[in-house]
Each structure stands twice: as C-alpha cells, then as structure tokens.
C-alpha cells in the first residue's frame, strides 16, 4: 500500500512540474498574448486595457493556477488564429491520432511477440539469422522515409490508397481505418524490429533457466513450456519497451501525419507552431506530456502483476 | 577461438566509408550541388550522375554529400555537448553519490522519458529554428541519457579494488575519476556515443523534414527528403538515394554501438 501511495504522489508532483514547465516556456516568448491578438501596431493603451481584461498583469503563479484550474475543467483557452475554443479544435483531431497510435501499437505487439518467440526458439538457424539481418536494417529506417516509400509503392504504383485523400471517420469508418493502415505500419515497422530483437534475446536467457529443464523433465512439450512459462518471464524487459514505445508512437505520429497528410493532432501542432498560435501548442504539449507521465505510471503498476518480486525491492 | 565482432567490423566499415565520402566532399564534389541545368533535368541514375538529377537538373550525388555534411556536423556538435556535459555530471554524481545525485538523476529520468522530438518542437516554437539552435537544443536534450550511463558505470567501478588501491596510493578524486575509472568504462562510452550519433542524425533529419530544423541555404538530408516527396512519381530516385544515405548512416552507427557493447562484455 505504501508503495502505491508513494507512486501516486510522485505522479502528481511530476504532472505538476510538467505543466508548470510548459506554462513557463510559453511565458518567456517575446510578446505576450495581448500583443499576439492585437498585432504589433496596437496602441499601448489598447494593449494595456486588453492585458487588464485578460488578467495578464497578475503575478506569474496566480496566472498559472488560474490556467491550470481552467485546463482541468476542460477550458483550454482560445486559438489566436482561428478564434475557436482550443478544446473543440483538439477534440475534432483526437480520434484520428488516437486511432493511428492505437493501430500502430497493436501492430507492434501482435507481430513482435510471436516473431520474437519464434526467433528465440530457432536461434542460430538460417531463418533466424536472415530475420535478424532484415530486422537490423528495418531498425535503421526513419519512419518518415518508410512512409514515403509506402506512398510510392502502395500509393502510386499499386494504387492501394491515394495519398492526400484522407477519409473522415464520420463518413466511412472502414475507409478511415484503411487509410491509416500504412501510416500506422510506417511507425510500427522499426519498433517491431526492435521489440522482436529484445524479446528474442530475452527468450534465449530464459531458456537457460532451471525451470525450463524441470518442466521439460516432467514431460511438458517444448512449445507448451515456451508459451506457458518462458513467455511470461521473457516479457518483463519487453513491457518497459512497449511502454516507452507508446510515447514514441505519439511523437512519431507528428511526423507521419505530415507524410500522409493525415489531419490529426500532429498536423495541428505543426501548423500552430508555424502560425505562432501558442494556446494550441501549449495545450497539445501539456496533453502529450501528461500522457507520457501517466503511461509510465501505469507501466510501473503493471509490473507488479508480471513480476511480483519488484514490490519487495 | 576468438569470436569475430561482426557488428563492430561492418558498422565501422559503413561509417568509415560514409564519413570519408563526406570529408572528400568538403574539398571536391563532382558537380556544384546548387548548379541548375535544364538540359540535365530529371535524369535517372547513370554514369555521369551516379544518383541521377532532380527537378532542376542538380546532381543528387553532390547534393547528398553536401546535405550529409550538415547532418554529420550537427550530429557531431550535438553528441559533443551531450558527452562532455554527461561525463562531467555523470562522473561527479556517480563517484560521490548523495542527495544531489538522487535529485539530478530524477530530473534526468523525467527528461529522458519524453520523446526528444516533442521537446525539440517546443524549443523551436519558443526560440525559432536554425542550425545552431538545433545543435544546442538536441545537445541539451541528449545530456540526461549520457549522464545516466556514465553515472551507472562510475557507481559500479567506484567500489572495485583498483579504485581503492589508487585512493590508498594518495590519488585525488579527479585523478581517480579521469585517469583510472574513465579508461575502464571506455567501451560503454564509445557505444553510447555511437548510439548518440544515430539519435542525432535521426532527430535532425526529422526536424528538418518538418522544416523546423536546418533552414535554407544550408543543405540538409531531411529537408531534401521533404522536397523530394512532391516529385516522388517523376523522380523517385531523389527520395530513395537521400533516404538510403540516412538509413546507411544510422545503420553504421547502430552497428558500431552494438559492436562496442559486445566488446565491453567480452
């Protein structure tokens, strides 16, 4: 119990620090919100009046807590460029990036676990060596370059999809998933190679353990030992990898959305950076950072179930 | 029989060839990378133009070497910042320990947990893009990972006999840290430097692809890729050779990193 309380307190402190940092980062930019809204040619009197109205003259910490309170209740401010509520802008894009990230993550888990087990079982044989070399090369591909190759091969040559013709989830859900398949694959492939390599070496270490010999000597089939005993232990280091991957996928989607013209959070973030639309940038950054912190927290808890030894330490 | 360290050999060869090509490119290139020629427009790879020419008739081979130079320069500076600061921070905290060690490592943990591209984008949106800003940003972002590795090694070595011995002989902490411990952790250090290069090349290419990194007139592989994307159908070789060069750079550094790791274990 003490362990959980300590973990939760650390989580809250980290979230707090991250949000404070994000808030502060956008305060040091030259020119405040009033200048951004009214433009550089506004008279000092008008600027001052707007600052008073927006509460920009108050102390930094007061502004921060005010912003944090609004943020927690779902009010993320108004966009400078579109004069829309940031919450609406992000809300419209969230399902797209969410679906893309989830698809990518599922691909990684579904392919890397059986492949890593299979390579671990057949370690040193020709197919394993070939898969290892192929994996090593795949790992070196930047996802955005893979995405470009996919648009060339599957988009332009094989006509499986049309680059740039995004299908919204509201009009055609399966078409939407179909369009996201290749972007998701481009993010997933290098990660699949990394996870497979990690699981393979982890399986190799576990196969040397005494419990494998014991289970085998009691007449259990090799494959059944592999699935029932080895997998559970071999997955422990891989779970950490999956967790850090989740953060990388979300970050990777920023770039991949650009390659495939997917109108998700990443494109919104980039266009907002270009337009210096800081309320939008700030909201997206805080949300992504919070996601990373929370995923790390869940991984720590998940560890308890896979490896009960960790709690003792 | 001694096992041949294939990762080190292949990685070293790939890296050496690419770095040599880029270095030769600083003094001599087959064509001016920015010279346009309407006669040689959109030429497929041939003997005169090894990697073909782009939409404006510029020689891709020369352009890629020029872009590679920028990428390598940025990677070198970034890793240098990360390694120097990482060694100083990591050796001090690892050797002395204490509450400062605990605090610094917690901070490093939280920075390292974030995808570096997200943090780099935040910095760019606050301070603007450009070659030197990218170097500084990525360099600072890489400090935690180096500091953590160095710290772990120093904390491990600290208790070993040879360190105790040196201490008894009267060596001061600085001498113990830098002339006794540092040479013993060199393989780990080389491996993390190679992985650092790999991450730096990838991060720079991604940032420049998003036009948040190197700005023209500086050539950059990432930027060239984003330009090549619009001519993917007519001149696919532009994208393929540029991307292929990035893949080879990353592959070389990854293999080098793994090779040094194996060497450290043996």
Coordinates of C-alpha atoms in Angstrom, one line a residue:
Chain A
X1 CA 0.0 0.0 0.0
X2 CA 2.8 2.3 0.9
X3 CA 4.4 1.6 -2.5
X4 CA 1.2 2.7 -4.3
X5 CA 0.8 5.9 -2.2
X6 CA 4.5 6.8 -3.0
X7 CA 3.9 6.2 -6.7
X8 CA 0.8 8.3 -6.8
X9 CA 2.4 11.2 -5.0
X10 CA 5.3 11.1 -7.5
X11 CA 2.9 11.0 -10.3
X12 CA 1.1 14.1 -9.1
X13 CA 4.3 16.0 -8.5
X14 CA 5.6 15.1 -11.9
X15 CA 2.4 16.2 -13.6
X16 CA 2.5 19.4 -11.7
X17 CA 6.1 20.1 -12.7
X18 CA 5.5 19.3 -16.3
X19 CA 2.5 21.6 -16.5
X20 CA 4.4 24.4 -14.7
X21 CA 7.3 24.0 -17.1
X22 CA 5.0 24.1 -20.2
X23 CA 3.3 27.1 -18.9
X24 CA 6.5 28.9 -18.1
X25 CA 8.1 28.0 -21.5
X26 CA 5.3 29.9 -23.3
X27 CA 5.7 32.9 -21.0
X28 CA 9.3 33.6 -21.9
X29 CA 8.4 34.2 -25.6
X30 CA 8.9 37.8 -26.6
X31 CA 5.5 39.5 -26.8
X32 CA 2.6 38.4 -24.6
X33 CA -0.9 37.2 -25.5
X34 CA -2.2 40.8 -25.9
X35 CA 0.4 41.6 -28.5
X36 CA -0.4 38.4 -30.4
X37 CA -4.1 39.2 -30.5
X38 CA -3.9 42.9 -31.3
X39 CA -0.8 42.8 -33.5
X40 CA 2.4 44.8 -33.2
X41 CA 0.8 48.0 -34.3
X42 CA -1.7 48.3 -31.5
X43 CA -1.5 51.4 -29.2
X44 CA 0.0 51.0 -25.7
X45 CA -3.4 52.0 -24.2
X46 CA -5.3 49.3 -26.0
X47 CA -2.7 46.7 -25.1
X48 CA -2.8 47.7 -21.5
X49 CA -6.6 47.5 -21.5
X50 CA -6.6 44.1 -23.0
X51 CA -3.9 42.9 -20.6
X52 CA -6.1 44.1 -17.7
X53 CA -9.1 42.3 -19.1
X54 CA -7.2 39.0 -19.7
X55 CA -5.5 39.2 -16.3
X56 CA -2.0 39.3 -17.8
X57 CA -0.9 41.8 -15.2
X58 CA -1.3 39.4 -12.3
X59 CA 1.7 37.6 -10.8
X60 CA 3.0 34.5 -12.7
X61 CA 1.9 31.9 -10.2
X62 CA -1.6 33.3 -9.9
X63 CA -1.9 33.2 -13.7
X64 CA -0.5 29.6 -13.7
X65 CA -3.0 28.3 -11.1
X66 CA -5.8 30.1 -12.9
X67 CA -4.8 28.5 -16.2
X68 CA -4.4 25.1 -14.5
X69 CA -7.8 25.3 -13.0
X70 CA -9.4 26.1 -16.4
X71 CA -7.4 23.4 -18.1
X72 CA -8.5 20.7 -15.6
X73 CA -12.1 21.8 -16.1
X74 CA -11.7 21.5 -19.9
X75 CA -11.3 25.1 -20.8
X76 CA -8.0 25.3 -22.8
X77 CA -8.3 28.9 -23.9
X78 CA -9.0 30.3 -27.4
X79 CA -6.9 30.0 -30.5
X80 CA -5.2 33.2 -31.7
X81 CA -5.5 32.3 -35.4
X82 CA -9.0 30.7 -35.6
X83 CA -10.8 32.4 -32.6
X84 CA -12.1 28.9 -31.8
X85 CA -12.0 27.2 -28.5
X86 CA -8.8 25.1 -28.3
X87 CA -10.8 22.2 -26.8
X88 CA -13.0 22.0 -29.9
X89 CA -10.0 22.1 -32.2
X90 CA -8.2 19.3 -30.4
X91 CA -11.4 17.3 -29.8
X92 CA -12.0 17.0 -33.5
X93 CA -8.5 15.7 -34.2
X94 CA -8.1 13.4 -31.1
X95 CA -9.9 10.4 -32.5
X96 CA -7.7 10.4 -35.7
X97 CA -4.4 10.5 -33.9
X98 CA -5.8 8.1 -31.2
X99 CA -6.8 5.6 -33.8
X100 CA -3.4 5.9 -35.6
X101 CA -1.4 5.4 -32.4
X102 CA -3.6 2.5 -31.2
X103 CA -3.3 0.7 -34.6
X104 CA 0.4 1.2 -34.6
X105 CA 0.8 -0.1 -31.1
X106 CA -1.4 -3.2 -31.8
X107 CA 0.7 -4.0 -34.8
X108 CA 3.9 -3.8 -32.8
X109 CA 2.6 -6.1 -30.0
X110 CA 0.8 -8.6 -32.3
X111 CA 3.8 -9.1 -34.6
X112 CA 6.7 -8.8 -32.2
X113 CA 5.6 -11.3 -29.6
X114 CA 5.2 -14.4 -31.9
X115 CA 8.1 -13.4 -34.1
X116 CA 10.4 -12.9 -31.1
X117 CA 9.4 -16.2 -29.6
X118 CA 9.8 -18.0 -32.9
X119 CA 13.3 -16.4 -33.4
X120 CA 14.2 -17.3 -29.8
X121 CA 13.2 -20.9 -30.4
X122 CA 15.1 -21.2 -33.7
X123 CA 18.1 -19.1 -32.6
X124 CA 21.1 -19.6 -34.8
X125 CA 19.2 -21.3 -37.6
X126 CA 19.2 -19.7 -41.1
X127 CA 15.7 -18.1 -41.0
X128 CA 16.6 -16.6 -37.6
X129 CA 19.8 -15.1 -38.9
X130 CA 18.1 -13.8 -42.0
X131 CA 15.3 -12.3 -39.9
X132 CA 17.9 -10.7 -37.6
X133 CA 19.7 -9.0 -40.5
X134 CA 16.5 -7.8 -42.0
X135 CA 15.4 -6.5 -38.6
X136 CA 18.7 -4.7 -38.2
X137 CA 18.2 -2.9 -41.5
X138 CA 14.5 -2.1 -40.8
X139 CA 15.5 -0.6 -37.4
X140 CA 17.7 2.0 -39.3
X141 CA 14.8 3.4 -41.4
X142 CA 13.4 6.7 -40.2
X143 CA 9.6 6.2 -40.0
X144 CA 9.0 9.2 -42.3
X145 CA 11.2 7.7 -45.0
X146 CA 9.3 4.4 -44.7
X147 CA 6.2 6.4 -45.1
X148 CA 7.5 8.0 -48.3
X149 CA 8.4 4.5 -49.7
X150 CA 4.9 3.3 -48.8
X151 CA 3.3 6.2 -50.6
X152 CA 5.4 5.4 -53.7
X153 CA 5.0 1.6 -53.7
X154 CA 1.5 1.1 -52.3
X155 CA 0.0 4.5 -53.2
X156 CA 1.4 5.5 -56.6
X157 CA 2.4 2.1 -58.1
X158 CA -0.1 -0.4 -56.6
X159 CA -2.9 2.2 -56.1
X160 CA -4.0 0.7 -52.8
X161 CA -4.7 4.2 -51.4
X162 CA -4.5 7.8 -52.7
X163 CA -2.0 9.9 -50.8
X164 CA -3.7 13.1 -49.5
X165 CA -7.2 11.8 -49.9
X166 CA -8.0 11.3 -46.2
X167 CA -11.3 9.6 -45.4
X168 CA -13.0 11.0 -42.3
X169 CA -14.2 8.5 -39.7
X170 CA -17.6 10.1 -39.7
X171 CA -18.4 9.2 -43.4
X172 CA -16.7 5.9 -43.8
X173 CA -15.2 4.2 -40.8
X174 CA -13.6 1.2 -42.6
X175 CA -12.2 3.5 -45.3
X176 CA -10.8 5.7 -42.4
X177 CA -9.0 2.7 -40.9
X178 CA -7.8 1.6 -44.3
X179 CA -6.2 5.0 -44.9
X180 CA -4.5 4.8 -41.5
X181 CA -3.1 1.3 -42.1
X182 CA 0.1 2.4 -44.0
X183 CA 0.9 5.4 -41.7
X184 CA 0.5 3.1 -38.7
X185 CA 2.7 0.5 -40.4
X186 CA 5.4 3.1 -41.1
X187 CA 5.5 4.0 -37.4
X188 CA 5.3 0.4 -36.3
X189 CA 7.9 -1.4 -38.5
X190 CA 11.2 -0.1 -36.9
X191 CA 9.6 -0.6 -33.5
X192 CA 8.6 -4.2 -34.4
X193 CA 12.2 -4.9 -35.3
X194 CA 13.4 -3.5 -32.0
X195 CA 10.8 -5.3 -29.9
X196 CA 11.4 -8.6 -31.7
X197 CA 15.2 -8.4 -31.1
X198 CA 14.7 -7.6 -27.5
X199 CA 12.2 -10.4 -26.9
X200 CA 14.4 -12.9 -28.8
X201 CA 17.4 -12.3 -26.6
X202 CA 15.2 -12.3 -23.5
X203 CA 13.7 -15.7 -24.5
X204 CA 17.3 -17.0 -25.0
X205 CA 18.2 -16.0 -21.5
X206 CA 15.1 -17.6 -20.0
X207 CA 15.6 -20.9 -22.0
X208 CA 18.8 -21.4 -19.9
X209 CA 16.9 -21.3 -16.6
X210 CA 16.4 -24.3 -14.4
X211 CA 12.6 -24.1 -14.5
X212 CA 12.6 -24.9 -18.2
X213 CA 14.6 -28.1 -17.7
X214 CA 12.3 -29.0 -14.7
X215 CA 9.2 -28.5 -16.8
X216 CA 10.6 -30.4 -19.7
X217 CA 11.7 -33.3 -17.4
X218 CA 8.1 -33.6 -16.2
X219 CA 7.1 -34.3 -19.8
X220 CA 5.8 -31.0 -20.9
X221 CA 6.1 -30.3 -24.6
X222 CA 8.7 -27.7 -25.5
X223 CA 6.2 -25.4 -27.2
X224 CA 3.9 -25.5 -24.1
X225 CA 6.8 -24.6 -21.8
X226 CA 7.7 -21.8 -24.2
X227 CA 4.2 -20.3 -24.1
X228 CA 3.2 -21.1 -20.5
X229 CA 6.5 -20.4 -18.7
X230 CA 9.1 -18.7 -20.8
X231 CA 6.9 -16.0 -22.3
X232 CA 5.7 -14.6 -19.0
X233 CA 9.3 -14.2 -17.8
X234 CA 10.8 -13.1 -21.1
X235 CA 8.2 -10.4 -21.5
X236 CA 9.3 -8.4 -18.4
X237 CA 12.0 -6.3 -20.1
X238 CA 9.9 -6.1 -23.2
X239 CA 7.0 -4.5 -21.4
X240 CA 9.1 -1.5 -20.5
X241 CA 10.0 -1.2 -24.2
X242 CA 6.3 -1.3 -25.1
X243 CA 5.6 1.5 -22.6
X244 CA 8.3 3.8 -23.9
X245 CA 7.2 2.9 -27.4
X246 CA 3.8 4.3 -26.7
X247 CA 5.3 7.7 -26.1
X248 CA 7.4 7.4 -29.2
X249 CA 4.4 6.4 -31.3
X250 CA 2.5 9.5 -30.3
X251 CA 5.6 11.6 -31.1
X252 CA 6.2 9.7 -34.4
X253 CA 2.6 10.4 -35.4
X254 CA 3.5 14.1 -35.5
X255 CA 5.9 13.3 -38.4
X256 CA 3.9 10.6 -40.1
X257 CA 0.7 12.6 -40.2
X258 CA 2.7 15.1 -42.2
X259 CA 3.9 12.4 -44.7
X260 CA 0.5 11.0 -45.4
X261 CA -1.5 14.3 -44.9
X262 CA -3.5 12.9 -42.0
X263 CA -5.3 15.8 -40.4
X264 CA -4.6 14.8 -36.8
X265 CA -3.1 16.3 -33.6
X266 CA 0.4 16.3 -35.1
X267 CA -0.5 18.4 -38.1
X268 CA -2.5 20.8 -35.8
X269 CA 0.6 21.1 -33.6
X270 CA 2.9 21.8 -36.5
X271 CA 0.6 24.4 -38.2
X272 CA 0.1 26.0 -34.8
X273 CA 3.9 26.3 -34.3
X274 CA 4.2 27.9 -37.8
X275 CA 1.4 30.4 -37.0
X276 CA 2.7 31.0 -33.5
X277 CA -0.7 30.0 -32.2
X278 CA 0.6 29.4 -28.7
X279 CA -2.6 28.4 -26.8
X280 CA -3.0 25.5 -29.1
X281 CA 0.7 24.5 -28.9
X282 CA 0.6 24.7 -25.1
X283 CA -2.5 22.6 -24.8
X284 CA -1.2 19.9 -27.1
X285 CA 2.2 19.8 -25.4
X286 CA 0.8 19.6 -21.9
X287 CA -1.6 16.8 -23.1
X288 CA 1.2 14.8 -24.7
X289 CA 3.5 15.2 -21.7
X290 CA 0.7 14.2 -19.3
X291 CA 0.1 11.1 -21.5
X292 CA 3.8 10.1 -21.2
X293 CA 3.8 10.5 -17.5
X294 CA 0.6 8.6 -17.0
X295 CA 1.7 5.8 -19.3
X296 CA 5.0 5.4 -17.3
X297 CA 2.9 5.3 -14.1
X298 CA 0.7 2.6 -15.4
X299 CA 3.7 0.6 -16.6
X300 CA 5.1 0.7 -13.1
X301 CA 1.9 -0.7 -11.7
X302 CA 1.6 -3.3 -14.5
X303 CA 5.0 -4.6 -13.5
X304 CA 3.5 -5.8 -10.2
X305 CA 1.3 -8.2 -12.0
X306 CA 4.0 -9.6 -14.2
X307 CA 6.8 -9.6 -11.7
X308 CA 5.8 -9.6 -8.1
X309 CA 9.4 -9.5 -7.0
X310 CA 9.6 -5.8 -7.8
X311 CA 7.4 -4.7 -5.0
X312 CA 9.7 -6.3 -2.4
X313 CA 12.7 -4.2 -3.5
Chain B
X1 CA 38.7 -19.3 -30.8
X2 CA 38.0 -15.7 -30.5
X3 CA 34.6 -14.7 -31.8
X4 CA 34.8 -12.1 -34.6
X5 CA 32.9 -8.9 -33.6
X6 CA 30.9 -8.6 -36.9
X7 CA 28.8 -5.7 -35.7
X8 CA 31.9 -3.6 -34.9
X9 CA 33.6 -4.5 -38.3
X10 CA 30.6 -3.9 -40.5
X11 CA 29.4 -0.8 -38.6
X12 CA 32.9 0.6 -38.6
X13 CA 33.3 0.0 -42.4
X14 CA 30.0 1.6 -43.3
X15 CA 30.6 4.6 -41.1
X16 CA 34.2 5.0 -42.3
X17 CA 33.2 4.9 -46.0
X18 CA 30.4 7.4 -45.5
X19 CA 32.4 9.8 -43.4
X20 CA 35.3 9.6 -45.9
X21 CA 32.9 10.4 -48.8
X22 CA 31.5 13.4 -46.8
X23 CA 35.1 14.6 -46.0
X24 CA 36.2 14.3 -49.6
X25 CA 33.0 16.2 -50.5
X26 CA 34.2 19.2 -48.4
X27 CA 37.1 19.7 -50.8
X28 CA 35.8 18.2 -54.1
X29 CA 32.4 17.4 -55.4
X30 CA 31.7 16.1 -59.0
X31 CA 29.2 19.0 -59.6
X32 CA 28.2 22.2 -57.9
X33 CA 25.3 21.0 -55.6
X34 CA 23.3 24.1 -56.3
X35 CA 24.0 24.5 -60.1
X36 CA 20.8 24.1 -62.1
X37 CA 20.8 22.8 -65.6
X38 CA 17.7 22.5 -67.7
X39 CA 19.5 20.1 -70.1
X40 CA 20.1 17.5 -67.3
X41 CA 16.6 17.8 -65.7
X42 CA 15.1 14.6 -64.1
X43 CA 17.9 12.3 -65.3
X44 CA 17.7 8.7 -63.9
X45 CA 20.9 7.4 -62.3
X46 CA 23.6 6.9 -64.9
X47 CA 27.5 7.1 -65.1
X48 CA 27.6 10.9 -65.4
X49 CA 25.1 11.4 -62.5
X50 CA 25.5 8.4 -60.1
X51 CA 22.3 9.2 -58.2
X52 CA 20.6 11.0 -61.0
X53 CA 19.4 14.6 -61.1
X54 CA 16.4 16.3 -59.6
X55 CA 13.7 18.5 -61.0
X56 CA 16.1 21.4 -61.5
X57 CA 18.9 19.3 -63.0
X58 CA 21.0 19.4 -59.9
X59 CA 23.3 16.4 -59.3
X60 CA 21.9 14.3 -56.5
X61 CA 25.2 12.7 -55.5
X62 CA 26.8 16.1 -54.8
X63 CA 23.7 17.3 -53.1
X64 CA 23.5 14.3 -50.8
X65 CA 27.2 14.6 -49.8
X66 CA 26.6 18.3 -49.1
X67 CA 23.5 17.5 -47.0
X68 CA 25.3 14.7 -45.3
X69 CA 28.0 17.1 -44.2
X70 CA 25.4 19.3 -42.4
X71 CA 23.8 16.3 -40.8
X72 CA 27.2 14.9 -39.6
X73 CA 28.3 18.3 -38.4
X74 CA 25.1 18.8 -36.4
X75 CA 25.3 15.2 -35.0
X76 CA 29.0 15.7 -34.1
X77 CA 28.3 19.0 -32.2
X78 CA 25.2 17.6 -30.5
X79 CA 27.0 14.5 -29.3
X80 CA 30.0 16.6 -28.2
X81 CA 27.8 18.7 -26.0
X82 CA 25.9 15.7 -24.6
X83 CA 29.1 13.7 -24.0
X84 CA 31.1 16.4 -22.3
X85 CA 28.3 17.6 -20.1
X86 CA 27.2 14.0 -19.5
X87 CA 30.7 12.8 -18.4
X88 CA 31.1 15.7 -16.0
X89 CA 27.6 15.3 -14.5
X90 CA 27.6 11.5 -14.5
X91 CA 31.1 11.1 -13.1
X92 CA 30.6 13.5 -10.3
X93 CA 27.2 12.2 -9.3
X94 CA 28.3 8.5 -9.7
X95 CA 31.5 8.9 -7.8
X96 CA 30.3 11.0 -4.9
X97 CA 26.6 10.0 -4.7
X98 CA 24.4 11.7 -2.1
X99 CA 21.3 13.7 -2.4
X100 CA 22.5 15.8 -5.3
X101 CA 23.0 12.5 -7.2
X102 CA 19.4 11.5 -6.4
X103 CA 18.0 14.8 -7.4
X104 CA 19.9 15.1 -10.7
X105 CA 19.0 11.5 -11.7
X106 CA 15.3 12.1 -11.0
X107 CA 15.5 15.2 -13.3
X108 CA 17.4 13.2 -15.9
X109 CA 14.8 10.4 -15.7
X110 CA 11.9 12.8 -16.3
X111 CA 13.6 14.5 -19.3
X112 CA 14.7 11.2 -20.8
X113 CA 11.1 9.8 -20.5
X114 CA 9.8 12.4 -23.1
X115 CA 10.2 11.9 -26.8
X116 CA 13.0 14.2 -27.8
X117 CA 11.2 15.3 -30.9
X118 CA 8.4 16.8 -28.8
X119 CA 10.7 18.7 -26.6
X120 CA 12.7 19.9 -29.6
X121 CA 9.5 21.2 -31.2
X122 CA 8.6 23.1 -28.1
X123 CA 12.1 24.8 -28.1
X124 CA 11.8 25.6 -31.8
X125 CA 8.3 27.1 -31.3
X126 CA 9.7 29.3 -28.5
X127 CA 13.1 30.3 -29.9
X128 CA 12.7 29.6 -33.6
X129 CA 14.5 27.2 -36.0
X130 CA 18.1 27.2 -37.3
X131 CA 21.2 25.2 -37.4
X132 CA 22.8 26.4 -34.2
X133 CA 19.6 26.4 -32.3
X134 CA 19.0 22.7 -33.3
X135 CA 22.5 21.8 -32.1
X136 CA 22.0 23.5 -28.8
X137 CA 18.6 22.0 -28.3
X138 CA 19.4 18.5 -29.2
X139 CA 22.7 18.7 -27.3
X140 CA 21.0 19.7 -24.1
X141 CA 18.3 17.0 -24.6
X142 CA 21.0 14.3 -25.0
X143 CA 22.8 15.2 -21.8
X144 CA 20.5 13.1 -19.5
X145 CA 21.0 9.9 -21.4
X146 CA 24.8 10.2 -21.4
X147 CA 24.8 11.4 -17.7
X148 CA 22.8 8.3 -16.7
X149 CA 25.0 5.8 -18.4
X150 CA 28.2 7.4 -17.1
X151 CA 26.8 7.6 -13.6
X152 CA 25.8 4.0 -13.6
X153 CA 29.3 2.9 -14.7
X154 CA 31.1 5.2 -12.2
X155 CA 28.9 4.0 -9.4
X156 CA 29.8 0.4 -10.3
X157 CA 33.5 0.9 -10.7
X158 CA 33.8 3.0 -7.5
X159 CA 33.8 0.0 -5.2
X160 CA 36.3 -2.0 -7.2
X161 CA 39.8 -2.9 -5.9
X162 CA 41.8 -0.8 -8.3
X163 CA 39.9 2.3 -7.3
X164 CA 40.5 1.6 -3.6
X165 CA 44.1 1.0 -4.4
X166 CA 44.6 4.3 -6.2
X167 CA 42.9 6.1 -3.4
X168 CA 45.3 4.5 -0.8
X169 CA 48.2 5.5 -3.0
X170 CA 47.1 9.1 -2.4
X171 CA 45.4 9.9 -5.8
X172 CA 42.9 12.7 -5.5
X173 CA 39.3 12.3 -6.6
X174 CA 39.8 14.0 -10.0
X175 CA 42.8 11.7 -10.8
X176 CA 40.9 8.6 -9.8
X177 CA 37.9 9.6 -11.8
X178 CA 39.6 10.6 -15.0
X179 CA 42.8 8.6 -15.2
X180 CA 41.7 5.5 -13.5
X181 CA 37.9 5.0 -13.9
X182 CA 37.3 6.7 -17.3
X183 CA 39.6 4.4 -19.3
X184 CA 37.9 1.4 -17.8
X185 CA 34.4 2.5 -19.0
X186 CA 35.5 3.5 -22.5
X187 CA 33.7 0.7 -24.3
X188 CA 30.4 1.7 -22.7
X189 CA 31.2 5.3 -23.5
X190 CA 32.0 4.6 -27.2
X191 CA 28.8 2.6 -27.5
X192 CA 26.7 5.4 -26.1
X193 CA 28.5 7.9 -28.4
X194 CA 27.6 5.8 -31.5
X195 CA 24.0 5.5 -30.3
X196 CA 24.0 9.2 -29.7
X197 CA 25.2 9.9 -33.3
X198 CA 22.4 7.6 -34.5
X199 CA 19.8 9.5 -32.5
X200 CA 21.2 12.9 -33.5
X201 CA 21.1 12.0 -37.3
X202 CA 17.5 10.8 -36.9
X203 CA 16.3 13.8 -34.9
X204 CA 18.0 16.3 -37.2
X205 CA 16.5 14.6 -40.3
X206 CA 13.0 14.5 -38.7
X207 CA 13.2 18.2 -37.6
X208 CA 14.4 19.3 -41.0
X209 CA 11.8 17.2 -42.8
X210 CA 9.2 19.1 -40.8
X211 CA 11.0 22.3 -41.8
X212 CA 11.6 23.0 -38.1
X213 CA 15.3 22.3 -38.3
X214 CA 18.1 23.4 -40.7
X215 CA 16.9 26.4 -42.7
X216 CA 18.0 27.2 -46.3
X217 CA 20.5 28.0 -47.7
X218 CA 22.1 25.2 -45.5
X219 CA 21.6 21.8 -47.2
X220 CA 20.1 19.1 -45.1
X221 CA 19.1 15.5 -45.9
X222 CA 15.8 15.8 -44.1
X223 CA 14.9 18.9 -46.0
X224 CA 15.9 17.3 -49.3
X225 CA 13.6 14.4 -48.5
X226 CA 10.6 16.7 -47.9
X227 CA 11.3 18.4 -51.2
X228 CA 11.7 15.0 -53.0
X229 CA 8.3 13.9 -51.7
X230 CA 6.5 16.2 -54.1
X231 CA 8.4 14.8 -57.1
X232 CA 8.1 11.2 -55.9
X233 CA 6.3 10.0 -59.1
X234 CA 8.6 11.6 -61.7
X235 CA 12.0 11.3 -59.9
X236 CA 11.6 8.6 -57.2
X237 CA 15.5 8.2 -57.1
X238 CA 15.8 11.6 -55.4
X239 CA 14.0 10.4 -52.3
X240 CA 15.3 6.9 -52.5
X241 CA 19.0 7.8 -52.5
X242 CA 18.6 10.6 -50.0
X243 CA 16.7 8.4 -47.6
X244 CA 19.1 5.5 -48.3
X245 CA 22.0 7.6 -47.3
X246 CA 20.3 8.4 -44.0
X247 CA 19.5 4.7 -43.5
X248 CA 23.1 3.7 -44.1
X249 CA 24.4 6.4 -41.7
X250 CA 22.0 5.2 -39.0
X251 CA 22.8 1.5 -39.7
X252 CA 26.5 2.2 -39.4
X253 CA 26.2 4.0 -36.1
X254 CA 23.8 1.4 -34.7
X255 CA 26.1 -1.5 -35.6
X256 CA 29.1 0.4 -34.1
X257 CA 27.2 0.9 -30.9
X258 CA 26.2 -2.7 -30.6
X259 CA 29.8 -3.7 -31.5
X260 CA 31.3 -1.7 -28.7
X261 CA 28.7 -3.1 -26.3
X262 CA 29.8 -6.6 -27.2
X263 CA 33.4 -5.6 -26.8
X264 CA 32.7 -4.3 -23.3
X265 CA 31.0 -7.6 -22.3
X266 CA 33.8 -9.8 -23.6

